[in-house]
């Protein structure tokens, strides 16, 4: 082969994550560290990409190579694949570069057939174990390779249990297992019209292909989109000698974290099941025991495990999430990885590791995903409202936060309701990977079964969503769409409130209050502020938003949109009067009614920002947005304004635009109607003068921003109006107040000619929403319809309105920064589009040399951390 | 002063046109050549700009400087300004860098007042002349400086004529002139509440200011816009000692061309009036004599004039347009400039000058304005239809061409009707500069008064419009909106047809036929083809257009729009079926109905183009454009297609877009519905195979163009479909036909990432319409409303949809060319937006290194010449 596509674990190491995937690299690393890891090898992510390049098949060469490594594995394990006398059984597990828990597929016990199983039974002297393993293998193979639903097999198991009047799988005996295997294989043949494959090598190749295929299954696809993982990365496959947790009561399997993933507390945290195989623990079918009980059952293995935990944490310098199996008392490590954790835990772990001297502050900053902070910023239950409420039940506090919404019973329902803007709580017996999208759109998740490491718990923590799991007090009747708690019924019309930090469940709606930044969070954010170079401003149109952003650490307002101020109350009437005016004097008269209100708005915002800088953008949207649309409203307006109905209709129709996004808006309004810019300048300057008078120490310097500029002359025309009006007012007031005039860069031409624009503009603020629309040539309002096809066909992998398109839009931004600074070295550069609060975009804005980003108040802490991470990354280069 | 703002004619020369204006530079040049030019000086164009910078006033320093030059003029002329004993009178005339005939203002006889006029009367012993000059001066000053309408003075003159029962001004005697002057001054005072200024210096300063002011009068503004003259150029002012053509019958004034400006014939061509002042000749009030009659009246002056004509033509190496005055038998040259001419004349002059050895072919190519060729390309009267028609009258053949339209009586009416899409003939007693916009929108112009050099004739030739002038047989009753010719009445409901080459006027509608390229035109275009580097293609959607373009010299088709093909006849039904389909199979079925028709279209185009390359663009417009909009049509469609009306309505409403220009169109359609690209590929490839079979020598290589690409993957996705379908058809046919797949560059992002796009695209065609829209962020459909304000406020001086915006859009094109060639050195680059036929844009496309431009068939010859001129300019650098 032209390339090395396979690696024994002993050939790899922890740094080879891109090639071997996270699981493969860490197995190799643990083996290098001398830890007990069953032998195995990894088929690389490059092999996965080759599989897709070869038309979704393994080439003959690749198959041959896999068999070469199978031979090596046989030598190492001193067992033989398919040999009943000394059989090698293997697990086949996916392992991508980034951890995608539960998203792809796993097959255990591969290598079994009717002969080999008898050999295993004889060798282990444990036929029940042998057939338990065999029936599991048939089920997993059928599911993963052939796409037969797991639930069909669960039904067969349930039939057996009923027949035998038992509740637990463990109560089924050898004969049951034998019969179940036969039943499984019969179902397989009936469904697929082919025998279950008996050749272990065929089993292996088909399993490897299935894992590669699973890289593109819908839930993996959705997970990648949510976590910005490129589909081009591919997954590796790990083929590993089986060790067995289901050989008897001296066997077991478990998962554990070196610290509490919910709170961050430094204490081993995990669960295990004796006489069970891997998936049993996380699948939530049997409720497992907490890890400390292992000390009582298998003290030696527990001690060894504790020791390994310490070593792994010291080695990886981060909280670890591990899987292990105990086979006849002997411990085997099957996986380690940096553990997923809640935002609270992430902050505590980061602070503790710094205090423990294990990592630097820079390391700590890099350890927390900025997006996670979001979960700490949203409202918590109002303690007073909480006092009055009585929990109806209690489950496990699986993922913290407060959630309130109406009940839904399926992921599909959740998605439907969320699209209607409704807040919902997803209530499930247990969740499965298929539910992931529904979980994402729900306020909170409540499950009947499953522990703290169940699927629901792990995924919810990753999402920063509130989750209460394993609440057995609830009965669900999905068909009737009812849950019953202690005899009381709740339907889709009822509210539930969940407290993910306590596990409490309330049967009512509970009010919430805003979050605050304190403790570890506060300490951590201070480190971020010390590190970052980018300033952080906020987009806020009201004193309330401004104050909230200030409490979240905003250093100013990067964008006050003034158009909202024209819609409120009586103002819309004056605005409409302005629009239908035919002369400049009429327009001035109408605007003069808005002036005092607008000035009051600005005073409120200046007061709230306590002297921090405030950038005010002049009127931006197309005029027709202000006009009434219904016949009734139009008739009323004509009456109110005492104008002819037909005249009014004519005005409204003359304002119609085919493409309002590219129409009469932004500074084009001020060019057509200079009176608007005059009024807004008067309001801004008078407001600043008034507040400066009350608080001379604030020394407010108004920043006036002209939107949608594409040409220097256009900016100059509006700026000349601003300067004329402002200078006159300031002189009349006998003040020496300064002010600045700048522009949005949101039209491609403005970016291309930024040097010319900078002759007039004292600052630029990139409006990345419009800039993205114009650069891609599609409007945000309309793109939804076809962009979904683009994602399906992998033409785009991410929404350019969510993350800035660094290649295209970014190139324009980069040009504009360079050209602008060349013309005016001290020009102040920022961004106020929605990308200003998105971490990967912030990293780009840092690299390209902006002075600040501006984002919505709730995104301010996220932006602070993302900016710090960008600075750390730069300092490490 | 910081700068030299004034030049004596003796200080200037012909190369100082930018500073001195055309008139000033040429007066200086003639003086340098020893020709008889009255002394004078020029106030520069920079002084004009300073006048505007200083808030539309002449600074005190500037006024002083003008007086310094007035002193110099007094010394040179040995006369004194304002001195009745030896008075200096001057003319004050505008003169911009580019000739703008009649657009700005002129004042003659300045320096007269009640004392000076008596001095002039005494000195010349010709009081009638003195008062004739005075009354003219009062009238011109009142008009130009104070804005009193000329017509009011004409009314006073008419009253005098009536009182004296005479017809001509020349019949009025000394006493009449005296009284008329008094009447003029009285009218002046009554209207303006101030006395007519008696101080000659004040007269001069106010006149200079008025000329500067006239630079921005509406008709000058319109002329500049039409001729792409920047308003920043400003005009110069020439102050020149008066010589008099109105001193008696041994005096006269005239204008002449060294060759015939209508036909190009090498023969002195012009008109003069004895005992008249300058404006009388061109104003069309008295009908002048042709220039050859001058030989009889003033043989010596005529001989001298002939001699000067020869020298000037040899000196300027171009046909000259001159003004002269004869004062008491002595010839004075008042102006020379390269003469405006018809396209026919331009071609003949250019060819003749080459044959005469006076200029090179390159010079000849630079001598013809490409836009002028337009007039030669449009239909001429069908000779058969013409035979059947009888002219109702005959005027002067003032500007050639054929025109047909309904009668309008004013420029305003012409504009109104033209806006409604109606073709009109503007019929006027005589035209004036105020009529220019109305003349521009008319098919042809017919005047009752005025000769071959009247305002109407000069302007029409400049525009390439058909004009018949001086047809005294017509009586106009403007009030009744009727013209009468030989007793027959014609109203706004009647058609007139004008033949500008013969002067014939027809009272009916006459059919026209297409033009052809032959004679001088053909010879000249061959020179252009030899010189140009750019290829010239055409935008054509039908075999008829393709054949026309081929006859005009197109070398291929750069753009076949396929969407028109979906609208015709039954196709729209199949198209609608496709749109409302819910599955790929349904869509394929609907498209299969369109396939044979579309294939037939392509075969027709391939046949018409006889093996020249043809670029076919795939479906581009938003789908909803194909849907019916009226309730009636929607109901019918539902019935036709046997689908539920509500379902259909839902589909139509789901296709609504807020900004269709930025919506689901272009290659986005092919991404969503690959079946469209499959069908179109089948049609293109099968058509090419079929035509290649009939004409193997043509070796057609289909060029398939994917529109609206913004990302490489998107192009790749569609290209993969094209290649799959095409290769299969070609293989099946046992052919080895090649084909190319390229893309439009019309989204800013495609230009920014052209290197990536070029990995997939074998050619680029710049779609400058969309690229302009996206780069400026305004849509062509909506921009009309506000761009007018931009022009008024001089923010933009030209329509970026008419001439490519070289700074902004051009920067993107330049980037894309560089990036595209870097990735794929042999990439073929062209443009197919409407700018492809506009000369200044073609010059840019040449400089930026494109391989070809593509334009509408009628623009092909224009593009050929513009491309040649670009090459000449380059070779001269």
mmCIF file of C-alpha atoms in Angstrom, chain A residues 160-414:
data_model
loop_
_atom_site.group_PDB
_atom_site.id
_atom_site.type_symbol
_atom_site.label_atom_id
_atom_site.label_comp_id
_atom_site.label_asym_id
_atom_site.label_seq_id
_atom_site.Cartn_x
_atom_site.Cartn_y
_atom_site.Cartn_z
ATOM 1 C CA UNK A 160 -38.036 -14.875 27.155
ATOM 2 C CA UNK A 161 -38.173 -12.979 30.435
ATOM 3 C CA UNK A 162 -41.942 -13.168 30.503
ATOM 4 C CA UNK A 163 -41.902 -16.882 29.769
ATOM 5 C CA UNK A 164 -39.468 -17.372 32.617
ATOM 6 C CA UNK A 165 -41.157 -14.829 34.884
ATOM 7 C CA UNK A 166 -37.928 -12.983 35.544
ATOM 8 C CA UNK A 167 -37.081 -9.292 35.457
ATOM 9 C CA UNK A 168 -33.342 -9.118 34.805
ATOM 10 C CA UNK A 169 -31.216 -10.483 31.959
ATOM 11 C CA UNK A 170 -28.897 -11.897 34.586
ATOM 12 C CA UNK A 171 -31.656 -14.188 35.755
ATOM 13 C CA UNK A 172 -31.792 -15.968 32.398
ATOM 14 C CA UNK A 173 -29.788 -19.185 32.329
ATOM 15 C CA UNK A 174 -27.541 -20.969 29.849
ATOM 16 C CA UNK A 175 -30.445 -22.659 28.072
ATOM 17 C CA UNK A 176 -32.263 -19.362 27.690
ATOM 18 C CA UNK A 177 -29.146 -17.855 26.169
ATOM 19 C CA UNK A 178 -28.758 -20.740 23.727
ATOM 20 C CA UNK A 179 -32.406 -20.479 22.668
ATOM 21 C CA UNK A 180 -32.227 -16.711 22.451
ATOM 22 C CA UNK A 181 -29.198 -16.960 20.136
ATOM 23 C CA UNK A 182 -31.124 -19.335 17.893
ATOM 24 C CA UNK A 183 -34.124 -17.002 17.945
ATOM 25 C CA UNK A 184 -31.913 -14.014 17.125
ATOM 26 C CA UNK A 185 -30.308 -15.789 14.178
ATOM 27 C CA UNK A 186 -33.714 -16.926 12.930
ATOM 28 C CA UNK A 187 -35.030 -13.398 13.113
ATOM 29 C CA UNK A 188 -31.890 -12.271 11.272
ATOM 30 C CA UNK A 189 -32.457 -14.784 8.492
ATOM 31 C CA UNK A 190 -36.191 -14.126 8.253
ATOM 32 C CA UNK A 191 -35.646 -10.410 7.995
ATOM 33 C CA UNK A 192 -32.665 -10.343 5.693
ATOM 34 C CA UNK A 193 -33.149 -13.538 3.682
ATOM 35 C CA UNK A 194 -29.587 -14.587 4.367
ATOM 36 C CA UNK A 195 -27.800 -16.615 7.025
ATOM 37 C CA UNK A 196 -25.908 -14.922 9.774
ATOM 38 C CA UNK A 197 -22.283 -14.866 8.550
ATOM 39 C CA UNK A 198 -20.214 -17.620 10.089
ATOM 40 C CA UNK A 199 -16.790 -16.623 8.760
ATOM 41 C CA UNK A 200 -15.131 -14.444 11.435
ATOM 42 C CA UNK A 201 -13.003 -12.677 8.801
ATOM 43 C CA UNK A 202 -16.114 -11.754 6.845
ATOM 44 C CA UNK A 203 -17.674 -10.555 10.111
ATOM 45 C CA UNK A 204 -14.649 -8.369 10.751
ATOM 46 C CA UNK A 205 -14.498 -6.734 7.318
ATOM 47 C CA UNK A 206 -18.229 -6.043 7.299
ATOM 48 C CA UNK A 207 -17.982 -4.576 10.797
ATOM 49 C CA UNK A 208 -15.122 -2.253 9.840
ATOM 50 C CA UNK A 209 -17.102 -1.089 6.822
ATOM 51 C CA UNK A 210 -20.166 -0.551 8.992
ATOM 52 C CA UNK A 211 -18.227 1.639 11.415
ATOM 53 C CA UNK A 212 -16.868 3.726 8.546
ATOM 54 C CA UNK A 213 -20.403 3.971 7.206
ATOM 55 C CA UNK A 214 -21.695 5.084 10.593
ATOM 56 C CA UNK A 215 -19.522 8.218 10.278
ATOM 57 C CA UNK A 216 -22.224 9.540 7.987
ATOM 58 C CA UNK A 217 -25.337 8.384 9.824
ATOM 59 C CA UNK A 218 -27.863 11.153 10.486
ATOM 60 C CA UNK A 219 -27.225 11.486 14.199
ATOM 61 C CA UNK A 220 -23.439 11.674 13.697
ATOM 62 C CA UNK A 221 -24.049 14.241 11.001
ATOM 63 C CA UNK A 222 -26.213 16.332 13.300
ATOM 64 C CA UNK A 223 -23.709 16.048 16.143
ATOM 65 C CA UNK A 224 -20.921 17.216 13.872
ATOM 66 C CA UNK A 225 -22.946 20.173 12.670
ATOM 67 C CA UNK A 226 -23.741 21.123 16.266
ATOM 68 C CA UNK A 227 -20.093 20.824 17.293
ATOM 69 C CA UNK A 228 -18.485 22.146 14.116
ATOM 70 C CA UNK A 229 -16.642 18.928 13.316
ATOM 71 C CA UNK A 230 -15.778 18.737 9.598
ATOM 72 C CA UNK A 231 -17.076 15.640 7.847
ATOM 73 C CA UNK A 232 -13.712 15.385 6.105
ATOM 74 C CA UNK A 233 -12.025 14.206 9.310
ATOM 75 C CA UNK A 234 -13.412 10.662 9.136
ATOM 76 C CA UNK A 235 -13.348 8.117 11.943
ATOM 77 C CA UNK A 236 -10.784 5.495 12.860
ATOM 78 C CA UNK A 237 -11.729 1.910 13.781
ATOM 79 C CA UNK A 238 -10.230 0.118 16.747
ATOM 80 C CA UNK A 239 -10.037 -3.674 16.640
ATOM 81 C CA UNK A 240 -9.229 -4.929 20.108
ATOM 82 C CA UNK A 241 -8.994 -8.270 21.812
ATOM 83 C CA UNK A 242 -12.122 -8.818 23.913
ATOM 84 C CA UNK A 243 -11.931 -8.987 27.668
ATOM 85 C CA UNK A 244 -15.141 -9.970 29.376
ATOM 86 C CA UNK A 245 -17.125 -8.356 32.131
ATOM 87 C CA UNK A 246 -19.893 -10.859 31.697
ATOM 88 C CA UNK A 247 -18.035 -14.061 32.593
ATOM 89 C CA UNK A 248 -19.511 -14.204 36.073
ATOM 90 C CA UNK A 249 -19.753 -12.354 39.306
ATOM 91 C CA UNK A 250 -15.999 -11.751 39.535
ATOM 92 C CA UNK A 251 -16.367 -9.813 36.300
ATOM 93 C CA UNK A 252 -17.745 -6.404 35.631
ATOM 94 C CA UNK A 253 -17.536 -3.276 33.619
ATOM 95 C CA UNK A 254 -17.770 0.403 34.401
ATOM 96 C CA UNK A 255 -17.178 4.017 33.494
ATOM 97 C CA UNK A 256 -15.712 6.689 35.771
ATOM 98 C CA UNK A 257 -14.494 10.272 35.888
ATOM 99 C CA UNK A 258 -11.491 11.420 37.895
ATOM 100 C CA UNK A 259 -13.608 14.330 39.153
ATOM 101 C CA UNK A 260 -17.317 15.028 39.378
ATOM 102 C CA UNK A 261 -18.380 16.115 35.870
ATOM 103 C CA UNK A 262 -21.408 17.926 37.241
ATOM 104 C CA UNK A 263 -19.800 19.999 39.989
ATOM 105 C CA UNK A 264 -16.091 19.611 39.318
ATOM 106 C CA UNK A 265 -15.487 18.242 42.821
ATOM 107 C CA UNK A 266 -12.158 16.391 43.110
ATOM 108 C CA UNK A 267 -13.484 12.930 43.856
ATOM 109 C CA UNK A 268 -13.656 9.755 41.787
ATOM 110 C CA UNK A 269 -17.091 9.592 40.218
ATOM 111 C CA UNK A 270 -18.589 6.744 38.269
ATOM 112 C CA UNK A 271 -20.686 3.636 37.994
ATOM 113 C CA UNK A 272 -20.232 -0.043 37.305
ATOM 114 C CA UNK A 273 -22.193 -3.231 36.797
ATOM 115 C CA UNK A 274 -20.958 -6.678 37.693
ATOM 116 C CA UNK A 275 -21.439 -9.552 35.234
ATOM 117 C CA UNK A 276 -22.186 -7.173 32.380
ATOM 118 C CA UNK A 277 -20.770 -5.994 29.107
ATOM 119 C CA UNK A 278 -19.808 -2.402 28.259
ATOM 120 C CA UNK A 279 -22.990 -1.073 26.746
ATOM 121 C CA UNK A 280 -25.107 -2.262 29.687
ATOM 122 C CA UNK A 281 -23.756 0.527 31.912
ATOM 123 C CA UNK A 282 -24.470 3.495 29.745
ATOM 124 C CA UNK A 283 -27.581 2.127 28.071
ATOM 125 C CA UNK A 284 -29.511 2.576 31.317
ATOM 126 C CA UNK A 285 -31.202 -0.836 31.172
ATOM 127 C CA UNK A 286 -29.935 -1.906 34.586
ATOM 128 C CA UNK A 287 -29.269 0.800 37.157
ATOM 129 C CA UNK A 288 -25.580 0.533 38.066
ATOM 130 C CA UNK A 289 -23.777 0.938 41.404
ATOM 131 C CA UNK A 290 -21.642 3.967 42.218
ATOM 132 C CA UNK A 291 -17.905 3.495 41.818
ATOM 133 C CA UNK A 292 -17.005 3.542 45.525
ATOM 134 C CA UNK A 293 -18.875 0.288 46.003
ATOM 135 C CA UNK A 294 -16.293 -1.367 43.782
ATOM 136 C CA UNK A 295 -13.923 -1.211 46.715
ATOM 137 C CA UNK A 296 -16.151 -3.655 48.563
ATOM 138 C CA UNK A 297 -16.591 -6.072 45.653
ATOM 139 C CA UNK A 298 -13.153 -6.017 44.012
ATOM 140 C CA UNK A 299 -10.800 -4.144 46.327
ATOM 141 C CA UNK A 300 -7.618 -5.000 44.449
ATOM 142 C CA UNK A 301 -8.938 -3.977 41.060
ATOM 143 C CA UNK A 302 -10.339 -0.833 42.661
ATOM 144 C CA UNK A 303 -7.007 0.109 44.140
ATOM 145 C CA UNK A 304 -5.265 -0.437 40.828
ATOM 146 C CA UNK A 305 -7.939 1.625 39.108
ATOM 147 C CA UNK A 306 -7.557 4.499 41.576
ATOM 148 C CA UNK A 307 -3.840 4.452 40.958
ATOM 149 C CA UNK A 308 -4.328 4.542 37.203
ATOM 150 C CA UNK A 309 -6.791 7.425 37.545
ATOM 151 C CA UNK A 310 -4.185 9.511 39.340
ATOM 152 C CA UNK A 311 -1.535 8.733 36.765
ATOM 153 C CA UNK A 312 -3.820 9.499 33.841
ATOM 154 C CA UNK A 313 -4.920 12.844 35.247
ATOM 155 C CA UNK A 314 -1.323 13.833 35.927
ATOM 156 C CA UNK A 315 -0.349 12.683 32.466
ATOM 157 C CA UNK A 316 -3.144 14.393 30.543
ATOM 158 C CA UNK A 317 -3.343 17.309 32.994
ATOM 159 C CA UNK A 318 -7.116 17.194 32.776
ATOM 160 C CA UNK A 319 -10.078 15.374 34.225
ATOM 161 C CA UNK A 320 -10.340 11.913 32.635
ATOM 162 C CA UNK A 321 -13.375 9.896 31.584
ATOM 163 C CA UNK A 322 -12.514 6.184 31.521
ATOM 164 C CA UNK A 323 -13.989 2.807 30.654
ATOM 165 C CA UNK A 324 -12.753 -0.363 32.287
ATOM 166 C CA UNK A 325 -13.577 -4.030 32.449
ATOM 167 C CA UNK A 326 -12.748 -6.547 35.164
ATOM 168 C CA UNK A 327 -12.304 -10.049 33.865
ATOM 169 C CA UNK A 328 -12.087 -12.600 36.618
ATOM 170 C CA UNK A 329 -10.780 -9.971 39.015
ATOM 171 C CA UNK A 330 -8.246 -8.550 36.569
ATOM 172 C CA UNK A 331 -8.568 -4.883 35.551
ATOM 173 C CA UNK A 332 -8.379 -3.796 31.915
ATOM 174 C CA UNK A 333 -8.534 -0.200 30.669
ATOM 175 C CA UNK A 334 -10.659 0.159 27.533
ATOM 176 C CA UNK A 335 -10.666 3.907 27.099
ATOM 177 C CA UNK A 336 -9.592 7.222 28.549
ATOM 178 C CA UNK A 337 -10.393 10.691 27.351
ATOM 179 C CA UNK A 338 -10.736 14.205 28.680
ATOM 180 C CA UNK A 339 -14.154 14.126 30.307
ATOM 181 C CA UNK A 340 -17.132 16.132 29.161
ATOM 182 C CA UNK A 341 -18.379 18.320 31.989
ATOM 183 C CA UNK A 342 -20.871 20.987 32.886
ATOM 184 C CA UNK A 343 -19.859 24.636 32.708
ATOM 185 C CA UNK A 344 -19.771 24.797 36.521
ATOM 186 C CA UNK A 345 -17.530 21.748 36.653
ATOM 187 C CA UNK A 346 -15.363 23.054 33.839
ATOM 188 C CA UNK A 347 -14.703 26.288 35.758
ATOM 189 C CA UNK A 348 -14.051 24.505 39.047
ATOM 190 C CA UNK A 349 -11.732 21.930 37.459
ATOM 191 C CA UNK A 350 -9.832 24.666 35.633
ATOM 192 C CA UNK A 351 -9.415 26.751 38.800
ATOM 193 C CA UNK A 352 -8.525 23.708 40.919
ATOM 194 C CA UNK A 353 -5.924 22.442 38.448
ATOM 195 C CA UNK A 354 -4.283 25.871 38.527
ATOM 196 C CA UNK A 355 -4.370 25.839 42.349
ATOM 197 C CA UNK A 356 -2.987 22.303 42.369
ATOM 198 C CA UNK A 357 -0.086 23.589 40.290
ATOM 199 C CA UNK A 358 -0.884 21.149 37.531
ATOM 200 C CA UNK A 359 -1.558 23.724 34.801
ATOM 201 C CA UNK A 360 -0.984 27.403 34.017
ATOM 202 C CA UNK A 361 -3.698 30.027 33.803
ATOM 203 C CA UNK A 362 -3.313 29.955 30.008
ATOM 204 C CA UNK A 363 -3.916 26.191 30.101
ATOM 205 C CA UNK A 364 -6.978 26.799 32.249
ATOM 206 C CA UNK A 365 -8.368 29.329 29.793
ATOM 207 C CA UNK A 366 -7.974 26.868 26.946
ATOM 208 C CA UNK A 367 -9.732 24.130 28.903
ATOM 209 C CA UNK A 368 -13.210 25.677 28.966
ATOM 210 C CA UNK A 369 -15.368 25.822 25.862
ATOM 211 C CA UNK A 370 -16.638 29.417 25.712
ATOM 212 C CA UNK A 371 -20.005 28.289 24.402
ATOM 213 C CA UNK A 372 -20.521 26.287 27.603
ATOM 214 C CA UNK A 373 -20.626 29.463 29.664
ATOM 215 C CA UNK A 374 -23.973 30.162 28.094
ATOM 216 C CA UNK A 375 -25.599 27.698 30.488
ATOM 217 C CA UNK A 376 -24.407 29.784 33.434
ATOM 218 C CA UNK A 377 -25.778 33.010 32.081
ATOM 219 C CA UNK A 378 -29.347 32.121 31.571
ATOM 220 C CA UNK A 379 -31.911 32.577 34.275
ATOM 221 C CA UNK A 380 -32.049 30.347 37.361
ATOM 222 C CA UNK A 381 -35.194 29.701 39.378
ATOM 223 C CA UNK A 382 -36.224 32.656 41.441
ATOM 224 C CA UNK A 383 -35.463 31.439 45.028
ATOM 225 C CA UNK A 384 -38.704 32.986 46.275
ATOM 226 C CA UNK A 385 -40.790 31.288 43.606
ATOM 227 C CA UNK A 386 -38.896 28.103 44.388
ATOM 228 C CA UNK A 387 -39.707 28.316 48.104
ATOM 229 C CA UNK A 388 -43.387 28.368 47.332
ATOM 230 C CA UNK A 389 -43.131 25.325 45.055
ATOM 231 C CA UNK A 390 -43.181 21.723 46.238
ATOM 232 C CA UNK A 391 -41.342 19.126 44.140
ATOM 233 C CA UNK A 392 -43.598 16.374 42.842
ATOM 234 C CA UNK A 393 -40.653 13.985 42.467
ATOM 235 C CA UNK A 394 -36.881 13.794 42.517
ATOM 236 C CA UNK A 395 -34.449 12.242 40.065
ATOM 237 C CA UNK A 396 -30.683 12.350 39.601
ATOM 238 C CA UNK A 397 -29.162 15.835 39.138
ATOM 239 C CA UNK A 398 -27.690 14.823 35.778
ATOM 240 C CA UNK A 399 -27.006 18.250 34.248
ATOM 241 C CA UNK A 400 -27.487 21.508 36.152
ATOM 242 C CA UNK A 401 -29.587 24.555 35.331
ATOM 243 C CA UNK A 402 -33.246 25.498 35.546
ATOM 244 C CA UNK A 403 -35.750 24.569 32.886
ATOM 245 C CA UNK A 404 -39.436 25.114 32.477
ATOM 246 C CA UNK A 405 -41.763 24.144 29.658
ATOM 247 C CA UNK A 406 -44.722 22.095 28.541
ATOM 248 C CA UNK A 407 -44.399 18.331 28.325
ATOM 249 C CA UNK A 408 -43.486 16.567 25.072
ATOM 250 C CA UNK A 409 -43.114 12.812 24.700
ATOM 251 C CA UNK A 410 -40.837 12.443 21.703
ATOM 252 C CA UNK A 411 -37.950 14.150 19.992
ATOM 253 C CA UNK A 412 -40.180 14.779 16.975
ATOM 254 C CA UNK A 413 -42.756 16.596 19.113
ATOM 255 C CA UNK A 414 -39.987 18.610 20.711
#
